[in-house]
Structures are given as C-alpha cells and as structure tokens.
Amino acid sequence: QLQLVESGGGLVQPGGSLRLSCVASGTSGIRFLITVMGWYRQAPGKQRELVATITAGGTTNYASSVKGRFTISRNNEQKIVNLQMDSLKPEDTAIYYCNANTSPVASWGRGTQVTVSS
C-alpha cells in the first residue's frame, strides 16, 4: 500500500510560516505520478476539511480560507508533496494530514500537528 509520512509541523506565532512535507513510499513511481495529492486538516472536535489538492500535472485547488496564504507543490521524481503555509492564523491550528486519492480507498498519513498561537 501507499505509505505517507508527514513532517514539518510545529508551534508558530500568528503571521509566521511553516513548510510541511509528505513523503510517499511503498508504491511505484507511476502510481504516484497519476495520483491526485492533497492536504487536509482537522481541529479538535471538528470535521476533517480539505486544505489543498494538486494533480499530477500540477493543477492546484485551495480552500477559500487558505487561498493566497498556502501553496501546495509536488515533486514527482522524489514522490514528495509540500505545503508552504504563510501568514498563519490561530484558526489554522489543526493536525494536518497528507492524502493520496487512491482508488477505491484513499491513502492517509498519520498527521503532523500545527499550532498557531501567541
């Protein structure tokens, strides 16, 4: 199965930046190449929500709440997807999960904690 491992989370002040990375393994390069990748987040007591997605060809989509502040990118050669987060707000605090839109069941990482607090 496709394995996803996130890293880069931490504690930052409002207005700060973090860069999250997700490394995929356990699958072929071709499998990764054709898979839509994404980042989701879940705050305590709330539903998991979509943050951003990126197709194999580089087409991106963002939640309105993060548009203009976050940037998703991928390196198909290295099988890595990144999320650059700038101008962070307290409401961005959540566990961030890497996602691969594999069929019939999506693949998920175990998450990395992002805390934005003064």
XYZ file of C-alpha atoms in Angstrom:
118
model
C 0.000 0.000 0.000
C 0.980 3.601 -0.458
C 2.532 4.954 2.726
C 2.533 8.669 3.514
C 4.649 10.336 6.181
C 4.197 13.992 7.087
C 6.741 16.253 8.728
C 7.358 19.927 9.391
C 4.650 20.734 11.896
C 5.294 22.780 14.985
C 4.411 25.826 17.048
C 4.469 29.242 15.403
C 3.175 32.702 16.199
C 0.383 34.307 14.187
C 1.779 35.651 10.943
C 4.535 33.072 10.889
C 5.296 30.356 8.363
C 5.731 26.610 8.232
C 6.537 24.205 5.441
C 5.010 20.747 5.624
C 6.332 17.813 3.649
C 4.802 14.469 2.790
C 6.934 11.620 1.545
C 5.265 8.744 -0.271
C 6.666 5.246 -0.301
C 5.575 1.678 -0.831
C 4.292 2.248 -4.342
C 5.627 2.637 -7.837
C 6.652 5.963 -9.232
C 3.989 5.591 -11.895
C 1.312 5.103 -9.248
C 2.363 8.313 -7.510
C 2.590 10.155 -10.799
C -1.074 9.585 -11.673
C -2.449 10.206 -8.187
C -4.030 13.452 -7.043
C -2.384 14.503 -3.781
C -3.776 16.735 -1.106
C -3.557 18.171 2.355
C -6.397 18.031 4.852
C -6.621 19.268 8.406
C -8.662 18.501 11.475
C -9.041 20.681 14.541
C -10.117 19.174 17.883
C -13.813 18.354 17.901
C -14.266 19.327 14.270
C -14.596 17.548 10.953
C -11.613 16.960 8.748
C -11.546 19.518 5.951
C -9.829 19.911 2.631
C -6.966 22.397 2.531
C -5.444 21.971 -0.914
C -5.043 19.478 -3.734
C -2.666 19.113 -6.627
C -2.932 16.911 -9.685
C -0.072 15.010 -11.245
C 0.124 17.748 -13.840
C 0.396 20.496 -11.256
C -3.144 21.875 -11.242
C -3.941 23.184 -7.760
C -7.070 23.828 -5.765
C -7.364 25.580 -2.408
C -9.941 26.051 0.269
C -11.095 29.646 0.330
C -9.830 30.016 3.892
C -6.212 29.422 2.856
C -6.126 30.775 -0.680
C -3.359 33.308 -1.084
C -1.587 32.115 2.062
C -0.815 28.448 1.384
C 0.945 26.897 -1.584
C 0.864 23.206 -2.439
C 3.527 21.684 -4.670
C 4.828 18.271 -5.621
C 7.993 16.641 -6.823
C 7.054 13.524 -8.733
C 10.659 12.421 -9.061
C 11.106 12.383 -5.289
C 7.481 11.429 -4.553
C 7.062 14.383 -2.229
C 4.217 16.842 -1.780
C 4.747 20.059 0.157
C 2.536 22.668 1.741
C 4.054 26.079 2.275
C 1.992 27.949 4.859
C 2.448 31.690 5.249
C 0.593 34.328 7.252
C -0.618 31.680 9.641
C -3.638 32.366 11.810
C -4.770 30.772 15.081
C -7.658 29.149 13.200
C -5.103 27.227 11.144
C -4.292 25.193 14.243
C -5.002 21.542 13.477
C -3.482 18.206 12.677
C -2.523 18.256 9.018
C -2.836 15.074 7.005
C -1.350 14.146 3.676
C -3.749 12.405 1.312
C -3.445 10.399 -1.863
C -6.583 9.934 -3.916
C -6.033 6.254 -4.497
C -8.911 4.020 -5.518
C -11.072 2.581 -4.091
C -9.762 3.693 -0.681
C -7.795 6.878 -0.156
C -4.375 6.764 1.493
C -3.640 8.887 4.548
C -0.629 9.828 6.575
C -0.714 9.854 10.353
C -0.653 13.632 10.546
C 1.557 16.401 11.842
C 0.479 18.969 14.416
C 0.425 22.641 13.524
C -0.218 25.088 16.350
C -0.516 28.822 15.755
C -0.554 30.750 18.996
C 0.854 33.871 20.571
